[in-house]
Amino acid sequence: MIDNFVYNAHPGRVLFGTGTLDRLPEEVERLGIERALVLATPHQRGVAEDLSRMIGTRAAGVFADATMHTPVEVTDRALREVQNRGIDGLVAVGGGSTTGLAKAIALRTDLPQIVVPTTYAGSEMTPILGETQNGAKTTQSSPKVLPEVVIYDVDLTLNLPFDLTVTSGMNAIAHAAEALYAKERNPIISLLAEEGIAALWRALPALRAHPTDLGARSEALYGAWLCGICLGSVGMALHHKLCHTLGGSFDLPHAETHTALLPHALRYNAPDAPEAMSRLSRALGTDNPSRSLFNLAADLGATMALRDLGMPEDGIERATDLALQNPYWNPRPLERDALRDLIAAAWAGECPA
């Protein structure tokens, strides 16, 4: 017996494989973009300039100031470039920071977006935007921010540093794990979530031994794509609320914060989400998903203590209070003492009991 459910599919065109970046010019032309602004972080300015040359006369410039957590002041600067250059389309290359900037611009202008991911962030598959202003991060959902085209080229991930490979992959797993117990969960998304988690679980250890292995990189990017679909199709819960709270309040690195928090959030919700834990166990081949994910990330060299990511100890109480304000739906009710214990354990880097 399958329970009643609602499934919302999001429009979007995906090109997946190796060498797919070569099709960028034709995708720009297909969307009718005449003056594209190429977005990147300062670190990936060179890649953005390469893409600008690839697009040719349809490129109108590069803006390489994308920043973690999408600060509104950076978006405002980019918008001035959009206006001054007569931009009619966006090409974003990089991870969640660059995708976030493209989305923030699209929210305000409704310009078409082509996103070329180089990490496993997954944001490119969602209509969700998180922005930071005055030390607070807020999220919203709008069809305006969903990219029109996503080009997944496995070749672009071959040189992804291994530490970022691990945390970006764990970030992707978090999207799918919470989708398994989200309020809007449904059988279709649960299938995608289980498949995406399993693909990343297989790929991450393999990439430690052979970081440029094309097969493992392909499986990791495939898994991240599926996990991103999950994030964009159903609501999230406690884990994502905590990550947004901590990232915006203490300026913690995004993927690393997801990595450190995920095992503890899963442990908190496990008693009230038995079906989700069963699917997680099947995907991971383990009877203790929270501990297994902690051990995997730690064994692969990830930082598992929030204190080592820059969170002060006196921030535990503040983070607890903030997490209780405007909380996301969660399968287990939010209990202040238990929530504080969760954050404290993640701050100390303790393995979930």
Tab-separated table of C-alpha atoms in Angstrom:
chain	number	residue	atom	x	y	z
A	1	MET	CA	0.000	0.000	0.000
A	2	ILE	CA	1.490	3.336	-1.093
A	3	ASP	CA	0.294	6.334	0.880
A	4	ASN	CA	-1.047	9.460	-0.787
A	5	PHE	CA	1.683	11.889	-1.798
A	6	VAL	CA	2.389	15.015	-3.838
A	7	TYR	CA	5.339	15.191	-6.220
A	8	ASN	CA	6.462	18.484	-7.763
A	9	ALA	CA	8.868	18.213	-10.688
A	10	HIS	CA	10.977	21.273	-11.505
A	11	PRO	CA	11.718	22.280	-15.111
A	12	GLY	CA	15.307	22.438	-16.238
A	13	ARG	CA	17.698	21.110	-18.843
A	14	VAL	CA	20.659	18.967	-17.738
A	15	LEU	CA	23.687	17.995	-19.800
A	16	PHE	CA	25.739	15.302	-18.028
A	17	GLY	CA	28.929	13.541	-19.014
A	18	THR	CA	32.515	14.243	-20.023
A	19	GLY	CA	33.370	17.026	-22.435
A	20	THR	CA	29.893	18.506	-22.079
A	21	LEU	CA	31.314	21.989	-21.438
A	22	ASP	CA	32.007	22.164	-25.178
A	23	ARG	CA	28.272	22.626	-25.639
A	24	LEU	CA	28.176	25.852	-23.616
A	25	PRO	CA	28.182	28.187	-26.650
A	26	GLU	CA	25.237	26.424	-28.253
A	27	GLU	CA	23.299	26.533	-24.960
A	28	VAL	CA	23.932	30.274	-24.686
A	29	GLU	CA	22.661	30.687	-28.227
A	30	ARG	CA	19.697	28.382	-27.627
A	31	LEU	CA	18.537	30.620	-24.766
A	32	GLY	CA	18.899	33.689	-26.970
A	33	ILE	CA	21.515	35.287	-24.713
A	34	GLU	CA	23.411	38.067	-26.495
A	35	ARG	CA	25.309	39.594	-23.567
A	36	ALA	CA	26.262	37.029	-20.931
A	37	LEU	CA	27.927	37.849	-17.631
A	38	VAL	CA	30.186	35.015	-16.441
A	39	LEU	CA	30.242	34.603	-12.653
A	40	ALA	CA	32.875	32.985	-10.438
A	41	THR	CA	34.731	33.325	-7.165
A	42	PRO	CA	38.081	35.138	-7.141
A	43	HIS	CA	39.788	31.748	-7.003
A	44	GLN	CA	38.138	30.654	-10.260
A	45	ARG	CA	38.496	33.879	-12.210
A	46	GLY	CA	40.745	32.111	-14.725
A	47	VAL	CA	38.102	29.472	-15.416
A	48	ALA	CA	35.473	32.188	-15.862
A	49	GLU	CA	37.703	34.009	-18.343
A	50	ASP	CA	38.173	30.762	-20.267
A	51	LEU	CA	34.397	30.363	-20.481
A	52	SER	CA	34.020	33.969	-21.581
A	53	ARG	CA	36.425	33.353	-24.460
A	54	MET	CA	34.572	30.132	-25.299
A	55	ILE	CA	31.275	32.028	-25.580
A	56	GLY	CA	32.928	34.604	-27.836
A	57	THR	CA	30.952	37.638	-28.942
A	58	ARG	CA	27.998	36.664	-26.745
A	59	ALA	CA	30.102	37.256	-23.593
A	60	ALA	CA	29.926	40.749	-22.100
A	61	GLY	CA	32.284	40.362	-19.144
A	62	VAL	CA	33.335	38.494	-16.014
A	63	PHE	CA	32.329	39.165	-12.403
A	64	ALA	CA	34.575	37.083	-10.139
A	65	ASP	CA	33.629	38.246	-6.657
A	66	ALA	CA	31.134	35.544	-5.657
A	67	THR	CA	31.356	34.954	-1.903
A	68	MET	CA	30.279	32.254	0.539
A	69	HIS	CA	26.738	32.634	1.968
A	70	THR	CA	25.766	35.103	-0.821
A	71	PRO	CA	26.149	38.465	0.966
A	72	VAL	CA	23.609	41.004	-0.265
A	73	GLU	CA	26.311	43.659	-0.716
A	74	VAL	CA	28.123	41.445	-3.252
A	75	THR	CA	24.874	40.887	-5.126
A	76	ASP	CA	24.316	44.640	-5.238
A	77	ARG	CA	27.737	45.127	-6.854
A	78	ALA	CA	26.998	42.435	-9.405
A	79	LEU	CA	23.653	44.015	-10.210
A	80	ARG	CA	25.400	47.269	-11.053
A	81	GLU	CA	27.537	45.333	-13.531
A	82	VAL	CA	24.399	43.755	-14.994
A	83	GLN	CA	22.853	47.173	-15.530
A	84	ASN	CA	25.990	48.912	-16.793
A	85	ARG	CA	26.843	46.165	-19.296
A	86	GLY	CA	23.300	45.507	-20.551
A	87	ILE	CA	23.452	41.864	-19.451
A	88	ASP	CA	20.675	39.551	-20.661
A	89	GLY	CA	21.900	36.200	-19.281
A	90	LEU	CA	24.150	34.621	-16.668
A	91	VAL	CA	26.749	31.851	-16.798
A	92	ALA	CA	27.947	30.654	-13.376
A	93	VAL	CA	30.950	28.365	-12.961
A	94	GLY	CA	32.020	26.936	-9.613
A	95	GLY	CA	30.334	25.739	-6.438
A	96	GLY	CA	27.514	26.920	-4.210
A	97	SER	CA	28.888	30.446	-3.758
A	98	THR	CA	28.797	31.222	-7.469
A	99	THR	CA	25.477	29.481	-8.018
A	100	GLY	CA	24.054	31.466	-5.109
A	101	LEU	CA	25.144	34.738	-6.678
A	102	ALA	CA	23.563	33.798	-10.012
A	103	LYS	CA	20.335	32.939	-8.229
A	104	ALA	CA	20.341	36.186	-6.265
A	105	ILE	CA	20.728	38.160	-9.485
A	106	ALA	CA	18.030	36.104	-11.207
A	107	LEU	CA	15.643	36.686	-8.311
A	108	ARG	CA	15.903	40.420	-8.877
A	109	THR	CA	16.071	40.436	-12.677
A	110	ASP	CA	14.587	37.115	-13.881
A	111	LEU	CA	17.601	36.669	-16.184
A	112	PRO	CA	18.196	33.147	-17.566
A	113	GLN	CA	20.974	31.129	-15.926
A	114	ILE	CA	23.377	28.498	-17.173
A	115	VAL	CA	25.239	26.856	-14.291
A	116	VAL	CA	28.447	24.849	-14.679
A	117	PRO	CA	29.135	23.120	-11.322
A	118	THR	CA	32.685	22.208	-10.335
A	119	THR	CA	31.787	20.781	-6.898
A	120	TYR	CA	29.049	18.554	-5.498
A	121	ALA	CA	27.046	21.377	-3.882
A	122	GLY	CA	23.731	20.591	-5.598
A	123	SER	CA	22.344	24.118	-5.329
A	124	GLU	CA	22.055	24.274	-9.102
A	125	MET	CA	19.113	21.848	-8.992
A	126	THR	CA	17.003	23.848	-6.553
A	127	PRO	CA	14.683	26.875	-6.561
A	128	ILE	CA	16.116	27.804	-3.146
A	129	LEU	CA	18.263	30.835	-2.363
A	130	GLY	CA	20.033	31.620	0.893
A	131	GLU	CA	21.314	35.170	1.395
A	132	THR	CA	23.256	36.820	4.215
A	133	GLN	CA	22.740	40.347	5.478
A	134	ASN	CA	23.894	41.898	8.759
A	135	GLY	CA	25.174	38.554	10.032
A	136	ALA	CA	21.899	36.685	9.475
A	137	LYS	CA	21.160	34.156	6.736
A	138	THR	CA	17.653	33.815	5.356
A	139	THR	CA	16.334	31.414	2.749
A	140	GLN	CA	13.494	31.593	0.284
A	141	SER	CA	12.136	29.609	-2.616
A	142	SER	CA	11.144	31.038	-5.977
A	143	PRO	CA	10.884	29.622	-9.505
A	144	LYS	CA	12.867	32.665	-10.649
A	145	VAL	CA	16.077	31.293	-9.116
A	146	LEU	CA	15.937	27.827	-10.691
A	147	PRO	CA	18.612	27.659	-13.419
A	148	GLU	CA	17.384	27.021	-16.937
A	149	VAL	CA	20.398	24.874	-17.896
A	150	VAL	CA	22.926	22.899	-15.848
A	151	ILE	CA	26.031	21.517	-17.542
A	152	TYR	CA	27.668	18.728	-15.545
A	153	ASP	CA	31.106	18.022	-16.971
A	154	VAL	CA	32.966	15.354	-15.015
A	155	ASP	CA	36.248	16.670	-16.414
A	156	LEU	CA	35.826	19.865	-14.379
A	157	THR	CA	35.853	17.886	-11.123
A	158	LEU	CA	39.030	15.893	-11.758
A	159	ASN	CA	41.216	18.493	-10.044
A	160	LEU	CA	38.816	19.219	-7.184
A	161	PRO	CA	41.003	19.121	-4.030
A	162	PHE	CA	40.337	15.993	-2.015
A	163	ASP	CA	39.371	17.847	1.171
A	164	LEU	CA	36.723	19.762	-0.765
A	165	THR	CA	35.680	16.550	-2.514
A	166	VAL	CA	34.885	15.005	0.866
A	167	THR	CA	33.027	17.948	2.412
A	168	SER	CA	31.186	18.782	-0.799
A	169	GLY	CA	30.147	15.141	-1.088
A	170	MET	CA	28.975	15.049	2.512
A	171	ASN	CA	27.028	18.238	1.883
A	172	ALA	CA	25.279	16.494	-1.006
A	173	ILE	CA	24.513	13.445	1.148
A	174	ALA	CA	22.908	15.782	3.694
A	175	HIS	CA	20.462	17.039	1.054
A	176	ALA	CA	19.262	13.521	0.307
A	177	ALA	CA	19.317	12.289	3.900
A	178	GLU	CA	16.943	15.016	5.064
A	179	ALA	CA	14.732	14.477	2.035
A	180	LEU	CA	14.081	10.957	3.353
A	181	TYR	CA	12.235	12.335	6.386
A	182	ALA	CA	11.057	15.703	5.058
A	183	LYS	CA	7.427	16.647	5.549
A	184	GLU	CA	6.857	16.533	1.762
A	185	ARG	CA	8.770	13.287	1.215
A	186	ASN	CA	7.417	10.957	-1.428
A	187	PRO	CA	8.407	7.623	-3.025
A	188	ILE	CA	9.996	9.234	-6.095
A	189	ILE	CA	12.336	11.496	-4.141
A	190	SER	CA	13.139	8.713	-1.678
A	191	LEU	CA	14.321	6.538	-4.584
A	192	LEU	CA	16.535	9.343	-5.865
A	193	ALA	CA	17.836	10.030	-2.372
A	194	GLU	CA	18.797	6.451	-1.704
A	195	GLU	CA	20.521	6.132	-5.078
A	196	GLY	CA	22.373	9.428	-4.679
A	197	ILE	CA	23.621	8.618	-1.186
A	198	ALA	CA	24.792	5.169	-2.259
A	199	ALA	CA	26.674	6.590	-5.258
A	200	LEU	CA	28.570	9.101	-3.122
A	201	TRP	CA	29.215	6.512	-0.394
A	202	ARG	CA	30.930	4.341	-2.994
A	203	ALA	CA	32.771	7.144	-4.749
A	204	LEU	CA	34.323	9.096	-1.871
A	205	PRO	CA	36.595	6.331	-0.505
A	206	ALA	CA	37.613	5.386	-4.040
A	207	LEU	CA	38.697	8.966	-4.727
A	208	ARG	CA	41.048	8.948	-1.759
A	209	ALA	CA	43.192	6.337	-3.491
A	210	HIS	CA	42.700	7.701	-7.014
A	211	PRO	CA	41.518	11.359	-6.962
A	212	THR	CA	41.426	11.636	-10.762
A	213	ASP	CA	39.664	8.332	-11.417
A	214	LEU	CA	37.102	9.213	-14.089
A	215	GLY	CA	34.668	6.476	-13.069
A	216	ALA	CA	34.608	7.478	-9.402
A	217	ARG	CA	34.374	11.177	-10.285
A	218	SER	CA	31.477	10.421	-12.605
A	219	GLU	CA	29.668	8.451	-9.914
A	220	ALA	CA	30.234	11.218	-7.358
A	221	LEU	CA	28.874	13.912	-9.688
A	222	TYR	CA	25.910	11.703	-10.596
A	223	GLY	CA	25.158	11.182	-6.913
A	224	ALA	CA	25.451	14.902	-6.215
A	225	TRP	CA	23.022	15.656	-9.043
A	226	LEU	CA	20.436	13.263	-7.595
A	227	CYS	CA	20.931	14.681	-4.090
A	228	GLY	CA	20.461	18.193	-5.457
A	229	ILE	CA	17.151	17.185	-7.012
A	230	CYS	CA	16.076	15.953	-3.582
A	231	LEU	CA	17.004	19.250	-1.968
A	232	GLY	CA	14.998	21.179	-4.531
A	233	SER	CA	11.904	18.973	-4.455
A	234	VAL	CA	10.991	18.624	-0.777
A	235	GLY	CA	11.445	20.718	2.332
A	236	MET	CA	14.420	20.356	4.605
A	237	ALA	CA	14.511	19.936	8.379
A	238	LEU	CA	16.695	20.453	11.444
A	239	HIS	CA	20.078	19.811	9.825
A	240	HIS	CA	19.681	22.530	7.203
A	241	LYS	CA	18.227	24.960	9.738
A	242	LEU	CA	21.306	24.476	11.919
A	243	CYS	CA	23.695	24.870	8.993
A	244	HIS	CA	22.045	28.082	7.837
A	245	THR	CA	22.036	29.406	11.396
A	246	LEU	CA	25.673	28.598	12.082
A	247	GLY	CA	26.933	29.620	8.666
A	248	GLY	CA	25.244	33.005	8.695
A	249	SER	CA	25.879	33.791	12.364
A	250	PHE	CA	29.496	32.666	12.704
A	251	ASP	CA	30.635	32.812	9.058
A	252	LEU	CA	31.503	29.118	9.056
A	253	PRO	CA	32.443	27.385	5.782
A	254	HIS	CA	29.350	25.904	4.192
A	255	ALA	CA	30.255	22.350	3.142
A	256	GLU	CA	32.486	21.795	6.176
A	257	THR	CA	29.660	22.801	8.518
A	258	HIS	CA	27.292	20.366	6.808
A	259	THR	CA	29.886	17.632	7.203
A	260	ALA	CA	30.388	18.196	10.933
A	261	LEU	CA	26.680	18.540	11.744
A	262	LEU	CA	25.050	15.843	9.619
A	263	PRO	CA	25.825	12.800	11.814
A	264	HIS	CA	24.486	14.588	14.903
A	265	ALA	CA	21.295	15.789	13.210
A	266	LEU	CA	20.631	12.258	11.968
A	267	ARG	CA	21.211	10.863	15.447
A	268	TYR	CA	18.748	13.400	16.886
A	269	ASN	CA	16.029	12.489	14.386
A	270	ALA	CA	16.612	8.733	14.235
A	271	PRO	CA	13.983	7.718	16.844
A	272	ASP	CA	11.241	9.582	14.960
A	273	ALA	CA	12.254	8.681	11.405
A	274	PRO	CA	12.588	4.873	11.291
A	275	GLU	CA	11.776	4.512	7.583
A	276	ALA	CA	14.372	7.126	6.651
A	277	MET	CA	16.988	5.411	8.802
A	278	SER	CA	16.147	2.097	7.160
A	279	ARG	CA	16.720	3.561	3.704
A	280	LEU	CA	19.939	5.212	4.880
A	281	SER	CA	21.141	1.923	6.310
A	282	ARG	CA	20.425	0.188	3.022
A	283	ALA	CA	22.245	2.870	1.008
A	284	LEU	CA	25.290	2.776	3.295
A	285	GLY	CA	25.290	-0.936	4.054
A	286	THR	CA	25.356	-0.245	7.791
A	287	ASP	CA	23.032	-0.452	10.780
A	288	ASN	CA	24.201	2.893	12.246
A	289	PRO	CA	24.050	5.619	9.576
A	290	SER	CA	24.983	8.551	11.810
A	291	ARG	CA	28.092	6.883	13.200
A	292	SER	CA	29.092	5.468	9.809
A	293	LEU	CA	28.880	8.878	8.129
A	294	PHE	CA	30.892	10.435	10.951
A	295	ASN	CA	33.569	7.758	10.664
A	296	LEU	CA	33.710	7.997	6.878
A	297	ALA	CA	34.183	11.770	6.895
A	298	ALA	CA	36.723	11.617	9.719
A	299	ASP	CA	38.668	8.800	8.054
A	300	LEU	CA	38.811	10.836	4.856
A	301	GLY	CA	40.321	13.777	6.731
A	302	ALA	CA	37.331	16.070	7.249
A	303	THR	CA	37.242	18.433	10.212
A	304	MET	CA	34.492	17.119	12.477
A	305	ALA	CA	34.570	19.743	15.256
A	306	LEU	CA	32.787	23.057	14.753
A	307	ARG	CA	35.302	24.684	17.089
A	308	ASP	CA	38.014	23.886	14.551
A	309	LEU	CA	35.943	25.611	11.863
A	310	GLY	CA	35.851	28.849	13.848
A	311	MET	CA	32.762	28.575	16.056
A	312	PRO	CA	33.346	29.951	19.579
A	313	GLU	CA	32.263	27.888	22.553
A	314	ASP	CA	30.047	30.689	23.832
A	315	GLY	CA	28.191	30.464	20.522
A	316	ILE	CA	26.554	27.162	21.516
A	317	GLU	CA	23.823	28.860	23.546
A	318	ARG	CA	23.260	31.517	20.897
A	319	ALA	CA	23.056	28.909	18.155
A	320	THR	CA	20.517	26.932	20.186
A	321	ASP	CA	18.331	30.002	20.645
A	322	LEU	CA	18.549	30.903	16.955
A	323	ALA	CA	17.704	27.357	15.857
A	324	LEU	CA	14.527	27.510	17.919
A	325	GLN	CA	13.432	30.729	16.220
A	326	ASN	CA	11.273	30.143	13.135
A	327	PRO	CA	12.219	26.445	13.062
A	328	TYR	CA	11.885	24.266	9.986
A	329	TRP	CA	9.473	21.332	10.205
A	330	ASN	CA	11.237	18.356	11.777
A	331	PRO	CA	10.166	14.755	12.446
A	332	ARG	CA	11.256	15.021	16.076
A	333	PRO	CA	10.051	18.010	18.113
A	334	LEU	CA	12.786	20.472	18.966
A	335	GLU	CA	13.713	20.164	22.631
A	336	ARG	CA	16.054	22.858	23.850
A	337	ASP	CA	18.271	20.709	26.066
A	338	ALA	CA	18.615	17.966	23.465
A	339	LEU	CA	19.260	20.531	20.741
A	340	ARG	CA	21.932	22.209	22.818
A	341	ASP	CA	23.548	18.819	23.427
A	342	LEU	CA	23.543	18.166	19.680
A	343	ILE	CA	25.296	21.464	18.927
A	344	ALA	CA	27.745	20.988	21.796
A	345	ALA	CA	28.675	17.513	20.558
A	346	ALA	CA	29.233	18.831	17.042
A	347	TRP	CA	31.265	21.740	18.442
A	348	ALA	CA	33.523	19.267	20.253
A	349	GLY	CA	33.719	16.851	17.329
A	350	GLU	CA	32.362	13.888	19.285
A	351	CYS	CA	31.243	10.774	17.450
A	352	PRO	CA	27.444	10.325	17.835
A	353	ALA	CA	26.649	7.865	20.590
